[in-house]
Amino acid sequence: MRKLGLIGGMSWLSTRTYYEHINKLVQARAGQRASAPLLIESLDFSDLARLSTAEEWAHAAEVLADIAKRLEAAGATALIIGANSMHKVYDKVAAAVSIPIIHIAECVAARLETNGVKKAALIGTRNVMIESFYRQKLIQRDIELLPPEMQFVETLDRIIYDELLLGKASRQAERELKTILTNLQQDGAQAVVLGCTELEMIVDVDANVLPIYDCTRIHAEAAVDWIMGEH
């Protein structure tokens, strides 16, 4: 098995989810005693949450690029960034190392395309929903994305940062998510992309009004393809 590097801590709950998904998948493919060869550097997310200015994002890119270089030097053969929003600085981080970084949105876009989804909705933090760095990966595969509705953007951003990143999953948040998903179905979405790892805390991925594409699960599957030499 090939060694994978994970840039984590954004949040630590997300890193835990990646670790669990990856190891369960490796176990399913390589046997009950198997576990994934992983290098993890988990950073302090309090310095990188809710970034807004160009200077803040430039700092984030430097922090992640430094981690990527350390993981490469420690023997990682490929990397993943365990946060959707941090893929905004993907290009700068990828340029800092000579090993591949598996892009979460490209994995999700490929899965949507394979399954014949033509029209989808993307939900997550404000920057994932509104900015082009994530959306363009899906649009490049001829997948039409519903335009972000600002009331949903505000609601989701609040739930993610004020509740989920603190480990809270309230019944009220579950109800609000269900309402959003119902509205997206009525607007013509064939599927919904969970563009935030922590959203699976309040969304039943396997039983919903619409097919749910859990970005973390899909990203972890691509990571395991790499680990097993199938990527």
Steps between C-alpha positions, in 0.01 A plus 500: 500500500614853423537754779255794492539839667196676651499872579246515780363692794251703296311398719636208705151346466556494125840333545342233720240434228769465231706266721199279565379490137847426361578223748162330461541502121854361521377232738221408257746466212813362669362292786377543858850542645602769249526871575598793283861628492432867577701807590280767662593856589211661683511877538327747732189604310432803721759691295340405167123516557277747313776649285396797290789725389757421232772523767328241718465259208864556399602410856284186487667399173845537660400295806356217290791506254748464789304204636483341154879525468552340841266212417676443167840500675363249753415253224145575384445396136185714461306749711144596582378821662231409752282809446288615207548873561881472505498379139484871416881495545544158335708628206755672725531196727530262203776717352706461819541121468588247230244238610132512395230657716164332446245781443170448681282681245651308208414172677142616556465632143622169356246308711212727393601463135526120528152487652351722230405791726443809286364748754616519861508728802815569702471575872775587745670806645458840339823484296426149368146597395574839347857504366611333178790281623266212591207563268715513184619140552140383470405737219802381297331158487183657353316475832259790544505643852205680655593860588566545873203654686631749752255401774629141477860622490454699822318215676759238403798720587351565845421132565845384388709756691284555809391140556657220297862614534442503876370143488133596544225348286165647606151383398435854379799481263375162370157655430654800324710270280197289411314817395794611284525158332125496429526846341795392285301202375211730410748724313592207275818359655558132419755466780662697782874523562598529866789742459583498870624199694310582817158515327470123521440556874150633420421345160401137455716432195335167420134596549391833363264670256789528253815295430770642729862506381709500817824670396697356792400143424575544128836667576590219742415240234735672254769511770463126557520435124839673519611312811407168336678594176179528298510874433 
